[in-house]
mmCIF file of C-alpha atoms and ligand atoms in Angstrom:
data_model
loop_
_atom_site.group_PDB
_atom_site.id
_atom_site.type_symbol
_atom_site.label_atom_id
_atom_site.label_comp_id
_atom_site.label_asym_id
_atom_site.label_seq_id
_atom_site.Cartn_x
_atom_site.Cartn_y
_atom_site.Cartn_z
ATOM 1 C CA LYS A 1 8.742 11.838 6.865
ATOM 2 C CA LYS A 2 5.797 11.517 9.242
ATOM 3 C CA ARG A 3 5.147 7.981 10.389
ATOM 4 C CA ILE A 4 1.935 5.926 10.265
ATOM 5 C CA VAL A 5 1.190 2.618 11.973
ATOM 6 C CA SER A 6 -1.872 0.390 12.064
ATOM 7 C CA GLY A 7 -2.920 -3.243 12.315
ATOM 8 C CA VAL A 8 -5.702 -5.797 12.101
ATOM 9 C CA GLN A 9 -6.248 -8.801 14.369
ATOM 10 C CA PRO A 10 -5.991 -12.174 12.658
ATOM 11 C CA THR A 11 -9.293 -13.488 14.000
ATOM 12 C CA GLY A 12 -11.824 -14.892 11.552
ATOM 13 C CA SER A 13 -11.808 -13.385 8.099
ATOM 14 C CA VAL A 14 -11.201 -9.762 7.170
ATOM 15 C CA HIS A 15 -14.539 -8.084 6.441
ATOM 16 C CA LEU A 16 -15.847 -5.015 4.696
ATOM 17 C CA GLY A 17 -15.736 -2.979 7.940
ATOM 18 C CA ASN A 18 -12.003 -3.661 8.388
ATOM 19 C CA TYR A 19 -11.471 -2.757 4.761
ATOM 20 C CA LEU A 20 -13.524 0.436 4.497
ATOM 21 C CA GLY A 21 -12.702 1.631 8.017
ATOM 22 C CA ALA A 22 -8.981 0.895 7.876
ATOM 23 C CA ILE A 23 -7.086 -1.045 5.166
ATOM 24 C CA LYS A 24 -8.495 0.838 2.154
ATOM 25 C CA ASN A 25 -7.319 4.107 3.704
ATOM 26 C CA TRP A 26 -3.807 2.793 4.295
ATOM 27 C CA ILE A 27 -3.130 2.394 0.564
ATOM 28 C CA ALA A 28 -2.857 6.078 -0.334
ATOM 29 C CA LEU A 29 -0.850 6.850 2.810
ATOM 30 C CA GLN A 30 2.064 4.572 1.897
ATOM 31 C CA ASN A 31 3.101 6.950 -0.921
ATOM 32 C CA THR A 32 3.386 10.003 1.304
ATOM 33 C CA TYR A 33 4.361 8.673 4.726
ATOM 34 C CA GLU A 34 6.612 6.104 6.265
ATOM 35 C CA THR A 35 4.136 3.303 6.959
ATOM 36 C CA LEU A 36 4.193 0.223 9.164
ATOM 37 C CA PHE A 37 1.304 -2.220 8.941
ATOM 38 C CA PHE A 38 1.291 -5.212 11.221
ATOM 39 C CA ILE A 39 -0.849 -8.251 11.884
ATOM 40 C CA VAL A 40 -1.585 -8.101 15.589
ATOM 41 C CA ASP A 41 -1.500 -11.769 16.540
ATOM 42 C CA LEU A 42 -0.812 -11.026 20.215
ATOM 43 C CA HIS A 43 -4.062 -9.102 20.431
ATOM 44 C CA ALA A 44 -5.863 -12.069 18.878
ATOM 45 C CA ILE A 45 -4.945 -14.341 21.816
ATOM 46 C CA THR A 46 -6.782 -12.198 24.363
ATOM 47 C CA LEU A 47 -9.901 -14.279 23.736
ATOM 48 C CA PRO A 48 -10.033 -18.095 23.401
ATOM 49 C CA TYR A 49 -8.296 -19.196 20.172
ATOM 50 C CA ASP A 50 -7.071 -22.173 18.225
ATOM 51 C CA THR A 51 -3.321 -22.164 17.448
ATOM 52 C CA LYS A 52 -3.699 -23.681 13.964
ATOM 53 C CA GLU A 53 -6.438 -21.256 13.014
ATOM 54 C CA LEU A 54 -4.427 -18.346 14.372
ATOM 55 C CA SER A 55 -1.408 -19.175 12.240
ATOM 56 C CA LYS A 56 -3.588 -19.598 9.136
ATOM 57 C CA ALA A 57 -5.457 -16.356 9.816
ATOM 58 C CA THR A 58 -2.134 -14.540 10.320
ATOM 59 C CA ARG A 59 -0.960 -15.570 6.863
ATOM 60 C CA ASP A 60 -4.364 -14.908 5.303
ATOM 61 C CA THR A 61 -4.447 -11.411 6.775
ATOM 62 C CA ALA A 62 -0.982 -10.684 5.366
ATOM 63 C CA ALA A 63 -2.140 -11.896 1.941
ATOM 64 C CA ILE A 64 -5.163 -9.603 2.170
ATOM 65 C CA TYR A 65 -3.011 -6.589 3.042
ATOM 66 C CA LEU A 66 -0.955 -7.221 -0.096
ATOM 67 C CA ALA A 67 -4.001 -8.025 -2.251
ATOM 68 C CA CYS A 68 -5.669 -4.772 -1.168
ATOM 69 C CA GLY A 69 -2.677 -2.833 -2.446
ATOM 70 C CA ILE A 70 -0.217 -2.569 0.432
ATOM 71 C CA ASP A 71 3.130 -2.527 -1.301
ATOM 72 C CA ALA A 72 5.774 -4.336 0.736
ATOM 73 C CA SER A 73 8.496 -2.349 -1.026
ATOM 74 C CA LYS A 74 7.047 0.882 0.372
ATOM 75 C CA ALA A 75 5.450 -0.173 3.657
ATOM 76 C CA SER A 76 6.835 -2.421 6.386
ATOM 77 C CA VAL A 77 4.505 -5.385 6.729
ATOM 78 C CA PHE A 78 5.138 -7.680 9.664
ATOM 79 C CA VAL A 79 3.699 -9.810 12.421
ATOM 80 C CA GLN A 80 3.507 -8.094 15.799
ATOM 81 C CA SER A 81 4.844 -11.069 17.794
ATOM 82 C CA HIS A 82 7.975 -11.226 15.634
ATOM 83 C CA VAL A 83 9.139 -7.886 17.025
ATOM 84 C CA HIS A 84 9.675 -8.550 20.709
ATOM 85 C CA ALA A 85 9.996 -4.887 21.605
ATOM 86 C CA HIS A 86 6.184 -4.509 21.413
ATOM 87 C CA VAL A 87 5.773 -6.735 24.462
ATOM 88 C CA GLU A 88 8.792 -5.319 26.264
ATOM 89 C CA LEU A 89 7.515 -1.774 25.972
ATOM 90 C CA MET A 90 4.079 -2.963 27.006
ATOM 91 C CA TRP A 91 5.447 -4.142 30.352
ATOM 92 C CA LEU A 92 7.105 -0.788 30.978
ATOM 93 C CA LEU A 93 3.985 1.106 29.958
ATOM 94 C CA SER A 94 1.734 -1.057 32.095
ATOM 95 C CA SER A 95 3.550 0.124 35.190
ATOM 96 C CA ALA A 96 2.534 3.672 34.272
ATOM 97 C CA THR A 97 -1.092 2.794 33.444
ATOM 98 C CA PRO A 98 -3.690 3.377 36.161
ATOM 99 C CA ILE A 99 -5.920 0.316 36.303
ATOM 100 C CA GLY A 100 -9.009 2.544 36.346
ATOM 101 C CA TRP A 101 -8.190 3.726 32.830
ATOM 102 C CA LEU A 102 -8.394 0.124 31.607
ATOM 103 C CA ASN A 103 -11.547 -0.758 33.535
ATOM 104 C CA ARG A 104 -13.318 2.058 31.717
ATOM 105 C CA MET A 105 -12.605 0.747 28.203
ATOM 106 C CA ILE A 106 -15.843 0.020 26.351
ATOM 107 C CA GLN A 107 -14.418 -2.916 24.393
ATOM 108 C CA PHE A 108 -13.157 -4.522 27.595
ATOM 109 C CA LYS A 109 -16.555 -4.142 29.234
ATOM 110 C CA GLU A 110 -18.383 -5.561 26.223
ATOM 111 C CA LYS A 111 -16.031 -8.465 25.564
ATOM 112 C CA SER A 112 -15.691 -9.473 29.196
ATOM 113 C CA ARG A 113 -19.446 -9.334 29.729
ATOM 114 C CA LYS A 114 -19.918 -11.721 26.815
ATOM 115 C CA ALA A 115 -17.162 -14.126 27.883
ATOM 116 C CA GLY A 116 -18.010 -14.241 31.617
ATOM 117 C CA ASP A 117 -15.573 -13.514 34.450
ATOM 118 C CA GLU A 118 -14.014 -16.969 34.689
ATOM 119 C CA ASN A 119 -13.068 -16.917 31.004
ATOM 120 C CA VAL A 120 -11.547 -13.470 30.948
ATOM 121 C CA GLY A 121 -7.762 -13.431 30.958
ATOM 122 C CA VAL A 122 -5.809 -10.495 32.359
ATOM 123 C CA ALA A 123 -4.595 -9.784 28.818
ATOM 124 C CA LEU A 124 -8.083 -8.686 27.786
ATOM 125 C CA LEU A 125 -7.822 -5.906 30.356
ATOM 126 C CA THR A 126 -4.277 -4.905 29.418
ATOM 127 C CA TYR A 127 -4.973 -5.162 25.680
ATOM 128 C CA PRO A 128 -5.010 -1.351 25.182
ATOM 129 C CA VAL A 129 -1.545 -1.078 26.763
ATOM 130 C CA LEU A 130 -0.188 -3.432 24.112
ATOM 131 C CA MET A 131 -1.928 -1.366 21.464
ATOM 132 C CA ALA A 132 -0.369 1.791 22.925
ATOM 133 C CA SER A 133 3.051 0.153 22.779
ATOM 134 C CA ASP A 134 2.471 -0.860 19.099
ATOM 135 C CA ILE A 135 2.003 2.825 18.387
ATOM 136 C CA LEU A 136 4.384 4.604 20.781
ATOM 137 C CA LEU A 137 7.273 2.233 20.066
ATOM 138 C CA TYR A 138 7.633 3.781 16.613
ATOM 139 C CA GLN A 139 7.067 7.420 17.665
ATOM 140 C CA SER A 140 4.097 7.360 15.272
ATOM 141 C CA ASP A 141 2.446 10.559 14.098
ATOM 142 C CA PHE A 142 -0.837 9.135 12.803
ATOM 143 C CA VAL A 143 -2.901 5.990 13.286
ATOM 144 C CA PRO A 144 -5.565 5.238 10.630
ATOM 145 C CA VAL A 145 -8.357 3.226 12.279
ATOM 146 C CA GLY A 146 -12.128 2.793 12.376
ATOM 147 C CA GLU A 147 -14.246 4.587 14.935
ATOM 148 C CA ASP A 148 -14.339 1.676 17.391
ATOM 149 C CA GLN A 149 -10.631 2.246 18.115
ATOM 150 C CA LYS A 150 -11.098 5.885 19.077
ATOM 151 C CA GLN A 151 -11.151 5.200 22.803
ATOM 152 C CA HIS A 152 -8.015 3.048 22.596
ATOM 153 C CA LEU A 153 -6.281 5.863 20.726
ATOM 154 C CA GLU A 154 -7.358 8.348 23.369
ATOM 155 C CA LEU A 155 -5.834 6.114 26.036
ATOM 156 C CA THR A 156 -2.624 5.861 23.986
ATOM 157 C CA ARG A 157 -2.408 9.650 23.853
ATOM 158 C CA GLU A 158 -3.048 10.025 27.583
ATOM 159 C CA LEU A 159 -0.485 7.374 28.352
ATOM 160 C CA ALA A 160 2.146 9.092 26.183
ATOM 161 C CA GLU A 161 1.460 12.365 27.976
ATOM 162 C CA ARG A 162 1.622 10.708 31.368
ATOM 163 C CA VAL A 163 4.964 9.029 30.635
ATOM 164 C CA ASN A 164 6.319 12.309 29.278
ATOM 165 C CA TYR A 165 5.173 14.050 32.435
ATOM 166 C CA LEU A 166 6.439 11.382 34.844
ATOM 167 C CA TYR A 167 9.733 10.555 33.186
ATOM 168 C CA GLY A 168 10.349 13.328 30.656
ATOM 169 C CA GLY A 169 12.844 14.882 33.012
ATOM 170 C CA ARG A 170 13.774 18.453 33.603
ATOM 171 C CA LYS A 171 14.013 19.443 29.970
ATOM 172 C CA TRP A 172 10.434 18.361 29.316
ATOM 173 C CA LYS A 173 9.153 20.294 32.318
ATOM 174 C CA LYS A 174 11.237 23.375 31.539
ATOM 175 C CA LEU A 175 9.910 23.475 27.987
ATOM 176 C CA GLY A 176 6.332 23.118 29.227
ATOM 177 C CA GLY A 177 5.826 19.862 27.305
ATOM 178 C CA ARG A 178 7.047 21.329 24.030
ATOM 179 C CA GLY A 179 10.307 19.399 23.806
ATOM 180 C CA GLY A 180 12.325 16.652 25.483
ATOM 181 C CA ALA A 181 9.372 14.275 25.347
ATOM 182 C CA ILE A 182 9.876 10.530 25.585
ATOM 183 C CA PHE A 183 6.937 9.752 23.322
ATOM 184 C CA LYS A 184 5.308 11.579 20.475
ATOM 185 C CA VAL A 185 1.568 11.955 21.094
ATOM 186 C CA PRO A 186 -0.113 10.306 18.065
ATOM 187 C CA GLU A 187 -3.270 11.442 16.271
ATOM 188 C CA PRO A 188 -6.007 9.075 15.087
ATOM 189 C CA LEU A 189 -7.024 9.249 11.409
ATOM 190 C CA ILE A 190 -10.672 8.289 11.242
ATOM 191 C CA PRO A 191 -12.268 8.451 7.777
ATOM 192 C CA PRO A 192 -15.351 10.674 7.216
ATOM 193 C CA ALA A 193 -17.237 7.738 5.671
ATOM 194 C CA GLY A 194 -16.759 4.032 6.406
ATOM 195 C CA ALA A 195 -15.460 4.494 9.955
ATOM 196 C CA ARG A 196 -18.358 2.468 11.281
ATOM 197 C CA VAL A 197 -19.767 -0.077 8.838
ATOM 198 C CA MET A 198 -22.838 -1.657 10.347
ATOM 199 C CA SER A 199 -24.065 -5.266 10.415
ATOM 200 C CA LEU A 200 -26.203 -6.407 7.470
ATOM 201 C CA THR A 201 -28.736 -7.913 9.842
ATOM 202 C CA ASP A 202 -28.975 -5.028 12.316
ATOM 203 C CA GLY A 203 -28.169 -1.450 11.372
ATOM 204 C CA LEU A 204 -27.577 -0.547 15.020
ATOM 205 C CA SER A 205 -24.639 -2.876 15.657
ATOM 206 C CA LYS A 206 -21.315 -2.680 13.907
ATOM 207 C CA MET A 207 -20.147 -5.279 11.423
ATOM 208 C CA SER A 208 -17.839 -7.577 13.365
ATOM 209 C CA LYS A 209 -15.787 -10.740 12.994
ATOM 210 C CA SER A 210 -17.205 -12.182 16.177
ATOM 211 C CA ALA A 211 -20.931 -11.883 15.354
ATOM 212 C CA PRO A 212 -22.221 -15.474 15.238
ATOM 213 C CA SER A 213 -24.050 -15.094 11.913
ATOM 214 C CA ASP A 214 -21.940 -14.880 8.775
ATOM 215 C CA GLN A 215 -24.960 -13.239 7.104
ATOM 216 C CA SER A 216 -24.214 -10.118 9.147
ATOM 217 C CA ARG A 217 -20.981 -9.328 7.286
ATOM 218 C CA ILE A 218 -19.391 -9.304 3.847
ATOM 219 C CA ASN A 219 -16.000 -10.991 4.029
ATOM 220 C CA LEU A 220 -13.501 -9.657 1.516
ATOM 221 C CA LEU A 221 -13.062 -13.119 0.035
ATOM 222 C CA ASP A 222 -16.765 -14.032 -0.168
ATOM 223 C CA PRO A 223 -17.609 -15.476 -3.622
ATOM 224 C CA LYS A 224 -19.957 -13.495 -5.885
ATOM 225 C CA ASP A 225 -23.034 -15.639 -5.198
ATOM 226 C CA VAL A 226 -22.498 -15.361 -1.440
ATOM 227 C CA ILE A 227 -22.270 -11.559 -1.680
ATOM 228 C CA ALA A 228 -25.421 -11.463 -3.828
ATOM 229 C CA ASN A 229 -27.254 -13.664 -1.374
ATOM 230 C CA LYS A 230 -26.181 -11.639 1.680
ATOM 231 C CA ILE A 231 -27.340 -8.386 0.072
ATOM 232 C CA LYS A 232 -30.590 -9.984 -1.057
ATOM 233 C CA ARG A 233 -31.331 -11.098 2.503
ATOM 234 C CA CYS A 234 -29.943 -8.103 4.387
ATOM 235 C CA LYS A 235 -32.191 -6.064 6.660
ATOM 236 C CA THR A 236 -33.980 -3.078 5.120
ATOM 237 C CA ASP A 237 -37.000 -1.008 6.151
ATOM 238 C CA SER A 238 -40.463 -0.241 4.883
ATOM 239 C CA PHE A 239 -39.892 3.327 3.674
ATOM 240 C CA SER A 240 -40.519 3.647 -0.042
ATOM 241 C CA VAL A 241 -37.420 5.503 -1.275
ATOM 242 C CA LEU A 242 -33.808 5.773 -0.113
ATOM 243 C CA GLU A 243 -32.084 8.597 1.805
ATOM 244 C CA PHE A 244 -28.906 9.346 3.780
ATOM 245 C CA ASP A 245 -28.741 10.486 7.415
ATOM 246 C CA ASN A 246 -32.227 9.638 8.643
ATOM 247 C CA PRO A 247 -31.618 8.442 12.240
ATOM 248 C CA GLU A 248 -34.696 6.248 12.017
ATOM 249 C CA ARG A 249 -33.133 4.407 9.071
ATOM 250 C CA PRO A 250 -29.732 3.044 10.162
ATOM 251 C CA GLU A 251 -29.765 0.229 7.563
ATOM 252 C CA CYS A 252 -30.490 2.645 4.747
ATOM 253 C CA ASN A 253 -27.723 5.032 5.756
ATOM 254 C CA ASN A 254 -25.257 2.178 6.117
ATOM 255 C CA LEU A 255 -25.967 0.565 2.749
ATOM 256 C CA LEU A 256 -25.879 3.887 0.919
ATOM 257 C CA SER A 257 -22.507 4.685 2.521
ATOM 258 C CA VAL A 258 -21.150 1.285 1.532
ATOM 259 C CA TYR A 259 -22.386 1.885 -2.008
ATOM 260 C CA GLN A 260 -20.744 5.311 -2.014
ATOM 261 C CA LEU A 261 -17.382 3.901 -0.945
ATOM 262 C CA VAL A 262 -17.254 0.858 -3.205
ATOM 263 C CA SER A 263 -18.523 2.730 -6.269
ATOM 264 C CA GLY A 264 -16.082 5.600 -5.677
ATOM 265 C CA LYS A 265 -18.870 8.178 -6.113
ATOM 266 C CA THR A 266 -19.469 11.236 -3.952
ATOM 267 C CA LYS A 267 -22.171 11.294 -1.316
ATOM 268 C CA GLU A 268 -24.085 13.925 -3.315
ATOM 269 C CA ASP A 269 -23.997 11.798 -6.465
ATOM 270 C CA VAL A 270 -25.212 8.743 -4.592
ATOM 271 C CA ALA A 271 -27.986 10.736 -2.916
ATOM 272 C CA LYS A 272 -29.110 11.992 -6.318
ATOM 273 C CA GLU A 273 -28.828 8.613 -8.003
ATOM 274 C CA CYS A 274 -30.750 6.814 -5.267
ATOM 275 C CA GLN A 275 -33.409 9.324 -4.241
ATOM 276 C CA GLY A 276 -35.982 7.828 -6.614
ATOM 277 C CA LEU A 277 -34.970 4.189 -6.039
ATOM 278 C CA ASN A 278 -36.654 1.638 -3.823
ATOM 279 C CA TRP A 279 -34.908 -1.300 -2.174
ATOM 280 C CA GLY A 280 -35.755 -3.640 -5.055
ATOM 281 C CA SER A 281 -33.891 -1.527 -7.571
ATOM 282 C CA PHE A 282 -31.049 -0.459 -5.247
ATOM 283 C CA LYS A 283 -29.938 -3.913 -4.074
ATOM 284 C CA PRO A 284 -28.731 -5.124 -7.509
ATOM 285 C CA LEU A 285 -26.759 -1.867 -7.922
ATOM 286 C CA LEU A 286 -25.078 -2.358 -4.567
ATOM 287 C CA THR A 287 -24.386 -6.040 -5.268
ATOM 288 C CA ASP A 288 -22.740 -5.258 -8.623
ATOM 289 C CA ALA A 289 -20.652 -2.420 -7.165
ATOM 290 C CA LEU A 290 -19.445 -4.641 -4.310
ATOM 291 C CA ILE A 291 -18.562 -7.554 -6.591
ATOM 292 C CA GLU A 292 -16.761 -5.263 -9.003
ATOM 293 C CA HIS A 293 -14.806 -3.513 -6.251
ATOM 294 C CA LEU A 294 -13.785 -6.740 -4.515
ATOM 295 C CA HIS A 295 -12.911 -8.641 -7.705
ATOM 296 C CA PRO A 296 -9.311 -7.368 -8.082
ATOM 297 C CA ILE A 297 -8.637 -7.984 -4.388
ATOM 298 C CA GLN A 298 -9.920 -11.543 -4.674
ATOM 299 C CA PHE A 299 -7.934 -12.105 -7.863
ATOM 300 C CA GLN A 300 -4.734 -10.840 -6.239
ATOM 301 C CA SER A 301 -5.205 -12.861 -3.096
ATOM 302 C CA ASN A 302 -5.729 -16.025 -5.194
ATOM 303 C CA MET A 303 -2.459 -15.277 -6.961
ATOM 304 C CA ILE A 304 -0.669 -14.839 -3.642
ATOM 305 C CA PHE A 305 -2.106 -18.058 -2.220
ATOM 306 C CA SER A 306 -1.166 -19.998 -5.374
ATOM 307 C CA THR A 307 2.372 -18.636 -5.295
ATOM 308 C CA TRP A 308 2.738 -19.643 -1.671
ATOM 309 C CA LEU A 309 1.348 -23.077 -2.508
ATOM 310 C CA LEU A 310 3.663 -23.541 -5.477
ATOM 311 C CA THR A 311 6.708 -22.454 -3.539
ATOM 312 C CA GLY A 312 5.857 -24.979 -0.861
ATOM 313 C CA VAL A 313 4.790 -22.665 1.906
ATOM 314 C CA HIS A 314 2.971 -24.681 4.530
ATOM 315 C CA GLU A 315 0.057 -23.551 6.584
ATOM 316 C CA ASN A 316 1.944 -23.437 9.845
ATOM 317 C CA GLN A 317 5.079 -21.842 8.458
ATOM 318 C CA LEU A 318 6.056 -18.621 10.144
ATOM 319 C CA LEU A 319 5.288 -15.503 8.178
ATOM 320 C CA SER A 320 8.859 -14.278 8.564
ATOM 321 C CA ASP A 321 9.909 -17.229 6.396
ATOM 322 C CA LEU A 322 7.884 -15.751 3.577
ATOM 323 C CA GLN A 323 10.251 -12.816 3.549
ATOM 324 C CA LEU A 324 7.452 -10.319 3.642
ATOM 325 C CA VAL A 325 9.120 -8.062 6.091
HETATM 326 P P1 TYM B 401 -9.622 -4.958 14.664
HETATM 327 O O1 TYM B 401 -8.826 -6.138 14.215
HETATM 328 O O2 TYM B 401 -10.843 -5.185 15.479
HETATM 329 O O3 TYM B 401 -10.047 -4.099 13.410
HETATM 330 C C1 TYM B 401 -9.085 -3.686 12.437
HETATM 331 C C2 TYM B 401 -9.458 -2.316 11.917
HETATM 332 O O4 TYM B 401 -10.764 -2.358 11.344
HETATM 333 C C3 TYM B 401 -11.582 -1.339 11.929
HETATM 334 N N1 TYM B 401 -12.966 -1.851 12.004
HETATM 335 C C4 TYM B 401 -14.013 -1.228 11.453
HETATM 336 N N2 TYM B 401 -14.107 -0.079 10.750
HETATM 337 C C5 TYM B 401 -15.339 0.269 10.303
HETATM 338 N N3 TYM B 401 -16.463 -0.458 10.529
HETATM 339 C C6 TYM B 401 -16.409 -1.610 11.238
HETATM 340 N N4 TYM B 401 -17.514 -2.339 11.441
HETATM 341 C C7 TYM B 401 -15.140 -2.053 11.725
HETATM 342 N N5 TYM B 401 -14.732 -3.116 12.444
HETATM 343 C C8 TYM B 401 -13.392 -2.979 12.606
HETATM 344 C C9 TYM B 401 -10.993 -1.101 13.297
HETATM 345 O O5 TYM B 401 -11.337 0.166 13.784
HETATM 346 C C10 TYM B 401 -9.507 -1.243 13.022
HETATM 347 O O6 TYM B 401 -8.979 -0.033 12.514
HETATM 348 N N6 TYM B 401 -7.032 -3.109 18.523
HETATM 349 C C11 TYM B 401 -7.126 -3.108 17.077
HETATM 350 C C12 TYM B 401 -5.870 -3.573 16.376
HETATM 351 C C13 TYM B 401 -4.608 -2.908 16.779
HETATM 352 C C14 TYM B 401 -4.120 -1.661 16.317
HETATM 353 C C15 TYM B 401 -2.870 -1.480 16.940
HETATM 354 C C16 TYM B 401 -4.621 -0.723 15.425
HETATM 355 C C17 TYM B 401 -3.670 -3.401 17.643
HETATM 356 N N7 TYM B 401 -2.637 -2.543 17.737
HETATM 357 C C18 TYM B 401 -2.086 -0.323 16.709
HETATM 358 C C19 TYM B 401 -3.847 0.428 15.190
HETATM 359 C C20 TYM B 401 -2.624 0.604 15.831
HETATM 360 C C21 TYM B 401 -8.253 -4.035 16.676
HETATM 361 O O7 TYM B 401 -8.658 -4.889 17.402
HETATM 362 O O8 TYM B 401 -8.672 -3.891 15.396
#
């Protein structure tokens, strides 16, 4: 069986971008492939964090994986820091990683610019090496992620090739890179729609956990009235009807794509359905589709939280104690 790995950072709450760009696409894969889905807590400490919040977010993220339909009897679900080999491999890989490769990473440049030099730990720079070790450790074939991870995946591939070249030995060289490799070179799986869900308040920036305004994102566990309110207030434009793929209308394209994904319709059907609609008539449709799609996830996650509560699981208890793995 081909192998798939992926993960989400336990920072803040899981939002619609994480879901449509990644988690939702993991569900179908667990039936066909060997899948490993982890909660990448070690990546979450590369920016300032609160230990209590981190442990709560780690458990919450695990609950969301399960509530979204990850089946722990098919997939391996675990916390990255519980498997020490991730960090051990990272150290070995970092000795083969040219520092220039890391300096070029867009996410590093953006995050370090925001935080300021004095607040940037070395781990923010070496973050992609840890991500590469998460993937290469398991000789993964595919990695389902959103578009913002494309560059990190490219680095992972280059690093695998470099290690194979440097340390693959004679067999690797003799076979011209077709055998005797140390690492498999993994492929990203980036979905055709949903790979880049944009902010509700600015169609040119991506929906993110770190944006200061909660109005800019739909969190998977947002109550109905909060979702309705966020859609009511989200940014639109002054064109009269709705359309896909107009570069001057990023908000319109984004909201139509979200509608397409949560309603389960095709792009053509949505284009047809919405071509005569204005914002006033589209927003209630989108709100209803979102609430309906998220309802079972919210129901399931409530069940999981109540079970944990009833069985006496405390907030700071390690996830391994929950026997999820
Ligand atoms: P993270 O926690 O930032 O995001 C988790 C997943 O959600 C996707 N994503 C989005 N997709 C569409 N639209 C958006 N607005 C949006 N925002 C986030 C991300 O692309 C990602 O797939 N470095 C990774 C976590 C990681 C990882 C790994 C992933 C660590 N090791 C190994 C795969 C394999 C990250 O920070 O994701």
